[in-house]
């Protein structure tokens, strides 16, 4: 849900040691250090949300730099996508300056010939992080693929038992903190609102030359809400993607991944996607040429005391929708019946393939007629896999319809 940033009037911005600070009546935002590390303090309660994780004595140097970075860069010079961060790149720098309502950090990465800016502005209920689209510069062969924004913001450890990460998996799910959690390399990463159907590699696990050999991804719930969050015993935060949500991925990483002992969740803004095509029987990977335009922003709602939990997050998001995004409650006397009808799919045989129709047009009409005859008047119908090729037909092609459906 896009919404204009509501900045707090009367924010005072001043230079501090090694950086810039912004003060409202309730919050103090400090941005300092060689690469713009942040911290936000609630002046009423004394709670502090750190923008990076604590560096531990037994961490190797590369991990120490990684857990302290405010932003992770994913880039490509062709096919392969690489990951880095400003403090890892030789000659990289960050300049910090005051802006209206907050602070801007401008990053220069000469080794990649990339530059961009990140803005932090205070709100009545927290702060907003914005990456202005006009600040991004690509001056060489490298192309920006995505940015991880505050990947270690208020990260937690196994010592924070009773807390959890909140992800919008379907209507919402919890990744609870536990010292009994088994080591894993897996973490949650899903595109907000589901995959982009213009790119087959986002929809399927494997895209071979012949459509009937496509390998589907494991079943999963589509992230339906532009949110993510984390709560501990005494404080929490809820991130709301306020701009650029159509280009966003939600990440949630348990402790132990990459030998890093932190639970963390963050938004990743995608500026390019890639896909596989076949030319003369040879698979070719292509990178999106033009960068996704526009600003990308996350609004952080800061919660403490009795609101530091799943229920408090839900209440904060409801208030955000009604008070900031302008969403109005729907007055509905009865809930509609949500009905999905499945057209068909091809079955691979020893020789050739056979089209298997599941629900043809005549059967779909009969189903709806019977429901209406039974007094069910409010029906929301989705008719899936009806186009030529069935479930694995070429998308977003619409016509002709599969001939086997009538």
Tab-separated table of C-alpha atoms in Angstrom:
chain	number	residue	atom	x	y	z
A	1	UNK	CA	0.000	0.000	0.000
A	2	UNK	CA	1.646	3.214	-1.136
A	3	UNK	CA	1.365	6.217	1.146
A	4	UNK	CA	2.942	9.615	1.402
A	5	UNK	CA	5.614	9.983	4.037
A	6	UNK	CA	4.254	11.877	7.055
A	7	UNK	CA	7.246	13.761	8.402
A	8	UNK	CA	7.105	15.264	11.855
A	9	UNK	CA	7.127	19.081	11.868
A	10	UNK	CA	9.861	20.734	13.855
A	11	UNK	CA	12.540	18.045	13.450
A	12	UNK	CA	15.894	19.513	14.463
A	13	UNK	CA	18.964	18.331	12.547
A	14	UNK	CA	22.491	19.003	13.742
A	15	UNK	CA	26.034	17.750	13.346
A	16	UNK	CA	27.375	15.343	15.977
A	17	UNK	CA	30.667	13.540	16.401
A	18	UNK	CA	31.343	11.585	13.197
A	19	UNK	CA	27.866	12.158	11.781
A	20	UNK	CA	24.474	13.879	11.876
A	21	UNK	CA	21.560	13.586	14.324
A	22	UNK	CA	17.865	14.408	13.906
A	23	UNK	CA	15.563	15.068	16.878
A	24	UNK	CA	11.783	15.146	17.150
A	25	UNK	CA	9.847	15.513	20.383
A	26	UNK	CA	9.891	11.723	20.823
A	27	UNK	CA	12.744	10.208	18.790
A	28	UNK	CA	16.422	10.827	18.216
A	29	UNK	CA	18.024	9.462	15.043
A	30	UNK	CA	21.810	9.320	14.814
A	31	UNK	CA	23.664	8.453	11.605
A	32	UNK	CA	27.410	8.176	12.031
A	33	UNK	CA	30.530	6.191	11.277
A	34	UNK	CA	32.409	5.781	8.001
A	35	UNK	CA	29.445	4.083	6.267
A	36	UNK	CA	26.392	5.632	7.913
A	37	UNK	CA	25.413	3.266	10.730
A	38	UNK	CA	22.169	4.303	12.422
A	39	UNK	CA	20.535	4.173	15.845
A	40	UNK	CA	17.088	5.400	16.888
A	41	UNK	CA	16.177	6.213	20.506
A	42	UNK	CA	12.726	6.672	22.007
A	43	UNK	CA	13.326	9.594	24.361
A	44	UNK	CA	10.205	8.784	26.399
A	45	UNK	CA	11.120	5.183	27.230
A	46	UNK	CA	14.870	5.033	26.647
A	47	UNK	CA	14.558	2.111	24.210
A	48	UNK	CA	17.184	2.059	21.448
A	49	UNK	CA	16.878	0.305	18.077
A	50	UNK	CA	20.280	-0.321	16.524
A	51	UNK	CA	20.635	-0.338	12.750
A	52	UNK	CA	23.328	-3.028	12.846
A	53	UNK	CA	24.163	-6.058	14.955
A	54	UNK	CA	26.746	-6.176	17.730
A	55	UNK	CA	30.207	-7.318	16.649
A	56	UNK	CA	31.343	-10.360	18.661
A	57	UNK	CA	34.948	-11.122	19.611
A	58	UNK	CA	35.042	-14.474	17.801
A	59	UNK	CA	33.764	-13.106	14.485
A	60	UNK	CA	36.182	-13.105	11.538
A	61	UNK	CA	36.881	-9.692	9.960
A	62	UNK	CA	34.559	-10.182	6.973
A	63	UNK	CA	31.626	-11.118	9.228
A	64	UNK	CA	32.345	-8.129	11.494
A	65	UNK	CA	32.016	-5.782	8.527
A	66	UNK	CA	28.949	-7.615	7.213
A	67	UNK	CA	26.849	-7.420	10.417
A	68	UNK	CA	27.624	-3.694	10.689
A	69	UNK	CA	26.604	-2.715	7.155
A	70	UNK	CA	23.450	-0.614	6.636
A	71	UNK	CA	23.022	-1.831	3.058
A	72	UNK	CA	23.983	-4.854	0.933
A	73	UNK	CA	24.457	-4.453	-2.817
A	74	UNK	CA	23.569	-7.134	-5.382
A	75	UNK	CA	25.015	-6.365	-8.815
A	76	UNK	CA	25.844	-8.016	-12.127
A	77	UNK	CA	28.176	-7.378	-15.042
A	78	UNK	CA	26.426	-9.933	-17.204
A	79	UNK	CA	24.801	-13.138	-15.988
A	80	UNK	CA	26.104	-13.936	-12.495
A	81	UNK	CA	24.732	-11.884	-9.602
A	82	UNK	CA	27.303	-10.889	-6.971
A	83	UNK	CA	26.869	-9.612	-3.421
A	84	UNK	CA	28.920	-6.986	-1.642
A	85	UNK	CA	28.625	-4.013	0.720
A	86	UNK	CA	30.359	-0.630	0.865
A	87	UNK	CA	32.868	-1.418	3.642
A	88	UNK	CA	34.067	-4.474	1.690
A	89	UNK	CA	34.938	-2.541	-1.462
A	90	UNK	CA	38.266	-0.752	-1.771
A	91	UNK	CA	37.863	3.003	-2.129
A	92	UNK	CA	34.160	3.021	-1.204
A	93	UNK	CA	32.935	5.962	0.839
A	94	UNK	CA	29.803	7.464	2.363
A	95	UNK	CA	28.990	11.132	2.876
A	96	UNK	CA	26.430	12.106	5.533
A	97	UNK	CA	24.411	15.316	5.329
A	98	UNK	CA	21.311	16.881	6.844
A	99	UNK	CA	18.072	16.993	4.836
A	100	UNK	CA	14.570	18.189	5.642
A	101	UNK	CA	13.310	16.010	8.490
A	102	UNK	CA	16.331	13.739	8.703
A	103	UNK	CA	19.632	12.557	7.270
A	104	UNK	CA	20.922	11.401	3.875
A	105	UNK	CA	23.843	9.016	3.298
A	106	UNK	CA	25.341	9.041	-0.214
A	107	UNK	CA	27.362	5.949	-1.130
A	108	UNK	CA	30.135	5.926	-3.716
A	109	UNK	CA	31.569	2.548	-4.786
A	110	UNK	CA	34.293	3.318	-7.361
A	111	UNK	CA	35.331	-0.323	-7.807
A	112	UNK	CA	31.842	-1.080	-9.160
A	113	UNK	CA	31.205	2.366	-10.656
A	114	UNK	CA	27.943	2.460	-8.723
A	115	UNK	CA	26.509	5.143	-6.445
A	116	UNK	CA	23.216	5.735	-4.642
A	117	UNK	CA	21.724	7.497	-1.624
A	118	UNK	CA	19.718	6.339	1.410
A	119	UNK	CA	17.540	8.846	3.293
A	120	UNK	CA	16.308	8.543	6.895
A	121	UNK	CA	13.434	10.773	8.040
A	122	UNK	CA	11.609	10.801	11.381
A	123	UNK	CA	7.860	10.136	11.719
A	124	UNK	CA	5.475	10.358	14.658
A	125	UNK	CA	5.659	6.567	15.104
A	126	UNK	CA	9.231	5.832	13.994
A	127	UNK	CA	11.184	6.617	10.844
A	128	UNK	CA	11.228	6.036	7.082
A	129	UNK	CA	14.117	4.789	4.937
A	130	UNK	CA	14.022	5.867	1.289
A	131	UNK	CA	16.242	5.051	-1.686
A	132	UNK	CA	15.504	7.821	-4.236
A	133	UNK	CA	15.454	6.419	-7.744
A	134	UNK	CA	17.162	9.521	-9.108
A	135	UNK	CA	20.173	8.985	-6.800
A	136	UNK	CA	21.243	5.727	-8.479
A	137	UNK	CA	24.140	5.983	-10.930
A	138	UNK	CA	25.576	3.144	-13.053
A	139	UNK	CA	28.629	4.451	-14.866
A	140	UNK	CA	30.368	1.254	-15.973
A	141	UNK	CA	29.461	-2.279	-17.008
A	142	UNK	CA	28.020	-3.247	-13.614
A	143	UNK	CA	24.267	-3.073	-13.176
A	144	UNK	CA	22.394	-2.785	-9.889
A	145	UNK	CA	20.204	-5.860	-9.323
A	146	UNK	CA	18.884	-5.251	-5.791
A	147	UNK	CA	19.580	-3.584	-2.440
A	148	UNK	CA	19.107	-5.062	1.049
A	149	UNK	CA	17.986	-2.223	3.331
A	150	UNK	CA	19.127	-2.364	6.997
A	151	UNK	CA	19.689	-6.155	6.873
A	152	UNK	CA	20.631	-6.342	10.584
A	153	UNK	CA	18.207	-3.791	12.023
A	154	UNK	CA	17.574	-4.655	15.708
A	155	UNK	CA	18.754	-8.236	15.103
A	156	UNK	CA	18.084	-10.830	17.831
A	157	UNK	CA	19.888	-13.902	19.200
A	158	UNK	CA	18.838	-17.187	20.796
A	159	UNK	CA	19.073	-15.415	24.148
A	160	UNK	CA	15.936	-13.467	23.159
A	161	UNK	CA	13.681	-16.497	23.766
A	162	UNK	CA	10.014	-15.661	23.564
A	163	UNK	CA	10.541	-13.379	20.575
A	164	UNK	CA	9.960	-14.015	16.886
A	165	UNK	CA	10.228	-12.725	13.346
A	166	UNK	CA	6.922	-11.914	11.654
A	167	UNK	CA	6.672	-12.605	7.910
A	168	UNK	CA	3.651	-12.061	5.632
A	169	UNK	CA	3.550	-15.698	4.510
A	170	UNK	CA	-0.085	-15.864	3.434
A	171	UNK	CA	-1.935	-14.052	6.198
A	172	UNK	CA	1.142	-14.109	8.472
A	173	UNK	CA	3.582	-16.515	10.106
A	174	UNK	CA	6.100	-16.513	12.973
A	175	UNK	CA	9.732	-17.634	13.025
A	176	UNK	CA	10.260	-18.097	16.752
A	177	UNK	CA	13.634	-17.686	18.464
A	178	UNK	CA	14.849	-20.900	20.065
A	179	UNK	CA	18.171	-22.251	21.298
A	180	UNK	CA	16.979	-25.701	20.173
A	181	UNK	CA	16.837	-24.674	16.520
A	182	UNK	CA	18.881	-26.980	14.310
A	183	UNK	CA	21.626	-25.465	12.117
A	184	UNK	CA	20.369	-24.616	8.643
A	185	UNK	CA	21.390	-22.896	5.440
A	186	UNK	CA	17.771	-22.165	4.507
A	187	UNK	CA	16.007	-18.864	5.074
A	188	UNK	CA	12.783	-17.165	4.025
A	189	UNK	CA	12.915	-15.089	0.845
A	190	UNK	CA	9.727	-14.434	-1.104
A	191	UNK	CA	8.654	-11.814	-3.597
A	192	UNK	CA	5.909	-9.594	-2.256
A	193	UNK	CA	2.512	-10.464	-3.811
A	194	UNK	CA	4.005	-13.525	-5.505
A	195	UNK	CA	6.341	-14.064	-8.479
A	196	UNK	CA	6.465	-11.832	-11.537
A	197	UNK	CA	4.875	-13.972	-14.265
A	198	UNK	CA	6.895	-12.191	-16.925
A	199	UNK	CA	9.907	-14.211	-15.697
A	200	UNK	CA	9.548	-18.006	-15.830
A	201	UNK	CA	12.474	-18.564	-13.460
A	202	UNK	CA	10.483	-16.821	-10.724
A	203	UNK	CA	7.514	-19.140	-11.257
A	204	UNK	CA	9.245	-22.509	-11.712
A	205	UNK	CA	12.106	-24.383	-10.083
A	206	UNK	CA	13.558	-25.358	-13.462
A	207	UNK	CA	12.739	-24.112	-16.956
A	208	UNK	CA	13.784	-26.729	-19.557
A	209	UNK	CA	13.419	-26.317	-23.316
A	210	UNK	CA	10.170	-28.285	-23.489
A	211	UNK	CA	7.262	-26.854	-21.420
A	212	UNK	CA	5.957	-30.280	-20.413
A	213	UNK	CA	9.242	-30.889	-18.526
A	214	UNK	CA	8.923	-27.796	-16.351
A	215	UNK	CA	9.614	-28.432	-12.667
A	216	UNK	CA	7.275	-26.569	-10.324
A	217	UNK	CA	8.432	-24.912	-7.129
A	218	UNK	CA	7.430	-26.332	-3.775
A	219	UNK	CA	3.996	-25.103	-2.668
A	220	UNK	CA	4.184	-21.897	-0.655
A	221	UNK	CA	1.941	-19.075	0.489
A	222	UNK	CA	2.112	-15.796	-1.404
A	223	UNK	CA	3.188	-12.851	0.785
A	224	UNK	CA	-0.038	-10.852	0.784
A	225	UNK	CA	0.910	-7.887	2.991
A	226	UNK	CA	3.844	-5.454	2.496
A	227	UNK	CA	5.168	-5.952	6.025
A	228	UNK	CA	7.855	-7.698	8.066
A	229	UNK	CA	8.898	-7.353	11.686
A	230	UNK	CA	10.673	-8.648	14.753
A	231	UNK	CA	9.808	-8.553	18.439
A	232	UNK	CA	11.740	-9.192	21.623
A	233	UNK	CA	10.843	-8.967	25.308
A	234	UNK	CA	10.843	-5.178	25.560
A	235	UNK	CA	10.698	-3.765	22.026
A	236	UNK	CA	9.689	-4.514	18.467
A	237	UNK	CA	9.534	-3.003	15.013
A	238	UNK	CA	7.220	-3.440	12.064
A	239	UNK	CA	8.533	-2.549	8.621
A	240	UNK	CA	5.898	-1.387	6.131
A	241	UNK	CA	6.947	-1.085	2.502
A	242	UNK	CA	5.444	2.271	1.605
A	243	UNK	CA	6.916	2.758	-1.894
A	244	UNK	CA	8.184	0.256	-4.438
A	245	UNK	CA	6.288	-2.677	-2.928
A	246	UNK	CA	5.797	-4.259	-6.373
A	247	UNK	CA	9.604	-4.611	-6.622
A	248	UNK	CA	10.175	-5.876	-3.075
A	249	UNK	CA	11.275	-9.191	-1.597
A	250	UNK	CA	10.840	-10.055	2.074
A	251	UNK	CA	13.782	-11.770	3.794
A	252	UNK	CA	13.805	-13.505	7.186
A	253	UNK	CA	16.992	-15.228	8.288
A	254	UNK	CA	17.303	-17.513	11.353
A	255	UNK	CA	20.354	-17.581	13.595
A	256	UNK	CA	23.158	-19.790	12.286
A	257	UNK	CA	22.933	-19.042	8.577
A	258	UNK	CA	26.449	-18.200	7.315
A	259	UNK	CA	27.608	-18.870	10.919
A	260	UNK	CA	26.023	-15.584	12.003
A	261	UNK	CA	24.212	-15.898	15.367
A	262	UNK	CA	21.462	-13.378	14.588
A	263	UNK	CA	17.788	-13.551	13.667
A	264	UNK	CA	17.008	-10.750	11.248
A	265	UNK	CA	14.415	-9.592	8.750
A	266	UNK	CA	14.549	-6.903	6.097
A	267	UNK	CA	13.257	-5.678	2.742
A	268	UNK	CA	15.169	-6.234	-0.465
A	269	UNK	CA	14.354	-3.894	-3.357
A	270	UNK	CA	14.752	-5.444	-6.804
A	271	UNK	CA	15.845	-3.182	-9.643
A	272	UNK	CA	16.303	-5.925	-12.237
A	273	UNK	CA	15.236	-9.528	-12.845
A	274	UNK	CA	16.692	-12.231	-15.042
A	275	UNK	CA	15.192	-15.096	-16.998
A	276	UNK	CA	16.170	-18.130	-19.086
A	277	UNK	CA	15.268	-18.500	-22.757
A	278	UNK	CA	16.220	-21.077	-25.376
A	279	UNK	CA	17.892	-20.142	-28.665
A	280	UNK	CA	18.404	-23.046	-31.030
A	281	UNK	CA	18.169	-25.506	-28.153
A	282	UNK	CA	20.738	-23.629	-26.036
A	283	UNK	CA	19.701	-22.035	-22.739
A	284	UNK	CA	20.587	-18.358	-22.501
A	285	UNK	CA	20.241	-16.292	-19.318
A	286	UNK	CA	19.218	-12.700	-19.908
A	287	UNK	CA	19.323	-9.805	-17.456
A	288	UNK	CA	16.651	-7.112	-17.543
A	289	UNK	CA	18.157	-4.175	-19.434
A	290	UNK	CA	16.393	-1.207	-17.855
A	291	UNK	CA	16.329	-0.586	-14.115
A	292	UNK	CA	12.956	-0.512	-12.349
A	293	UNK	CA	12.272	3.213	-11.861
A	294	UNK	CA	10.950	5.178	-8.914
A	295	UNK	CA	11.659	5.594	-5.211
A	296	UNK	CA	11.659	2.679	-2.777
A	297	UNK	CA	10.838	3.185	0.889
A	298	UNK	CA	10.271	1.298	4.140
A	299	UNK	CA	8.467	2.881	7.061
A	300	UNK	CA	9.586	1.475	10.430
A	301	UNK	CA	6.935	1.538	13.158
A	302	UNK	CA	8.723	1.319	16.517
A	303	UNK	CA	6.917	-0.483	19.349
A	304	UNK	CA	7.765	-1.131	22.998
A	305	UNK	CA	6.260	-2.240	26.325
A	306	UNK	CA	2.893	-4.010	25.905
A	307	UNK	CA	2.910	-3.374	22.143
A	308	UNK	CA	6.134	-5.359	21.641
A	309	UNK	CA	4.503	-8.479	20.199
A	310	UNK	CA	2.482	-9.953	17.367
A	311	UNK	CA	-0.790	-8.369	18.541
A	312	UNK	CA	0.847	-4.961	18.938
A	313	UNK	CA	2.248	-5.233	15.411
A	314	UNK	CA	-1.187	-6.079	14.011
A	315	UNK	CA	-2.733	-3.088	15.777
A	316	UNK	CA	0.053	-0.788	14.555
A	317	UNK	CA	-0.442	-1.928	10.968
A	318	UNK	CA	-4.212	-1.451	11.201
A	319	UNK	CA	-3.687	2.114	12.434
A	320	UNK	CA	-1.175	2.725	9.641
A	321	UNK	CA	-3.684	1.563	7.019
A	322	UNK	CA	-6.544	3.681	8.339
A	323	UNK	CA	-4.662	6.771	9.544
A	324	UNK	CA	-1.830	7.051	7.000
A	325	UNK	CA	-2.675	5.014	3.905
A	326	UNK	CA	-6.324	6.110	3.876
A	327	UNK	CA	-7.793	2.599	3.820
A	328	UNK	CA	-11.438	2.450	4.887
A	329	UNK	CA	-13.124	-0.537	6.499
A	330	UNK	CA	-15.389	-2.468	4.137
A	331	UNK	CA	-18.988	-2.740	5.254
A	332	UNK	CA	-20.037	-6.204	4.163
A	333	UNK	CA	-23.132	-8.085	5.287
A	334	UNK	CA	-21.906	-11.499	4.160
A	335	UNK	CA	-18.600	-12.913	2.977
A	336	UNK	CA	-18.362	-13.989	-0.689
A	337	UNK	CA	-17.546	-17.549	-1.678
A	338	UNK	CA	-14.015	-17.648	-3.125
A	339	UNK	CA	-13.988	-20.353	-5.812
A	340	UNK	CA	-11.036	-21.428	-7.956
A	341	UNK	CA	-11.667	-23.625	-11.009
A	342	UNK	CA	-8.780	-25.413	-12.733
A	343	UNK	CA	-8.847	-25.799	-16.506
A	344	UNK	CA	-6.275	-28.426	-17.449
A	345	UNK	CA	-2.700	-29.589	-17.803
A	346	UNK	CA	-0.664	-31.717	-20.201
A	347	UNK	CA	0.393	-35.213	-19.085
A	348	UNK	CA	3.706	-36.441	-20.430
A	349	UNK	CA	3.388	-39.915	-22.009
A	350	UNK	CA	5.986	-42.361	-23.308
A	351	UNK	CA	5.320	-40.998	-26.782
A	352	UNK	CA	4.062	-37.425	-26.932
A	353	UNK	CA	1.703	-35.927	-24.425
A	354	UNK	CA	-2.009	-35.876	-23.605
A	355	UNK	CA	-4.103	-32.891	-22.565
A	356	UNK	CA	-5.986	-33.599	-19.324
A	357	UNK	CA	-9.014	-31.373	-18.909
A	358	UNK	CA	-10.039	-30.910	-15.275
A	359	UNK	CA	-12.920	-28.423	-15.465
A	360	UNK	CA	-14.081	-27.473	-18.957
A	361	UNK	CA	-16.233	-24.442	-19.764
A	362	UNK	CA	-19.483	-26.420	-19.654
A	363	UNK	CA	-18.646	-27.903	-16.255
A	364	UNK	CA	-17.663	-24.468	-14.937
A	365	UNK	CA	-21.037	-23.095	-16.025
A	366	UNK	CA	-22.854	-26.017	-14.360
A	367	UNK	CA	-20.972	-25.519	-11.086
A	368	UNK	CA	-21.808	-21.828	-10.940
A	369	UNK	CA	-25.441	-22.441	-11.883
A	370	UNK	CA	-25.863	-24.996	-9.092
A	371	UNK	CA	-24.334	-22.635	-6.534
A	372	UNK	CA	-26.607	-19.784	-7.612
A	373	UNK	CA	-29.639	-22.108	-7.473
A	374	UNK	CA	-28.724	-22.925	-3.867
A	375	UNK	CA	-28.964	-19.247	-2.947
A	376	UNK	CA	-25.240	-18.414	-2.977
A	377	UNK	CA	-25.254	-15.046	-4.708
A	378	UNK	CA	-21.862	-13.559	-3.862
A	379	UNK	CA	-19.189	-15.624	-5.630
A	380	UNK	CA	-15.633	-14.591	-6.523
A	381	UNK	CA	-14.437	-16.949	-9.272
A	382	UNK	CA	-10.905	-17.547	-10.501
A	383	UNK	CA	-10.593	-19.757	-13.580
A	384	UNK	CA	-6.987	-20.981	-13.720
A	385	UNK	CA	-5.054	-22.888	-16.413
A	386	UNK	CA	-7.586	-22.235	-19.188
A	387	UNK	CA	-5.240	-20.875	-21.866
A	388	UNK	CA	-3.475	-22.893	-24.550
A	389	UNK	CA	-0.991	-25.229	-22.894
A	390	UNK	CA	-2.941	-25.493	-19.639
A	391	UNK	CA	-1.190	-24.911	-16.330
A	392	UNK	CA	2.252	-24.714	-17.970
A	393	UNK	CA	1.225	-22.752	-21.056
A	394	UNK	CA	3.139	-19.703	-22.177
A	395	UNK	CA	2.353	-16.683	-19.990
A	396	UNK	CA	1.168	-13.970	-20.022
A	397	UNK	CA	-0.379	-15.179	-23.319
A	398	UNK	CA	-4.168	-15.268	-22.977
A	399	UNK	CA	-5.695	-16.515	-26.214
A	400	UNK	CA	-6.498	-18.948	-27.658
A	401	UNK	CA	-8.125	-20.987	-24.915
A	402	UNK	CA	-7.232	-24.659	-24.603
A	403	UNK	CA	-9.312	-26.521	-27.215
A	404	UNK	CA	-9.972	-29.399	-24.811
A	405	UNK	CA	-12.086	-27.153	-22.590
A	406	UNK	CA	-14.853	-26.800	-25.177
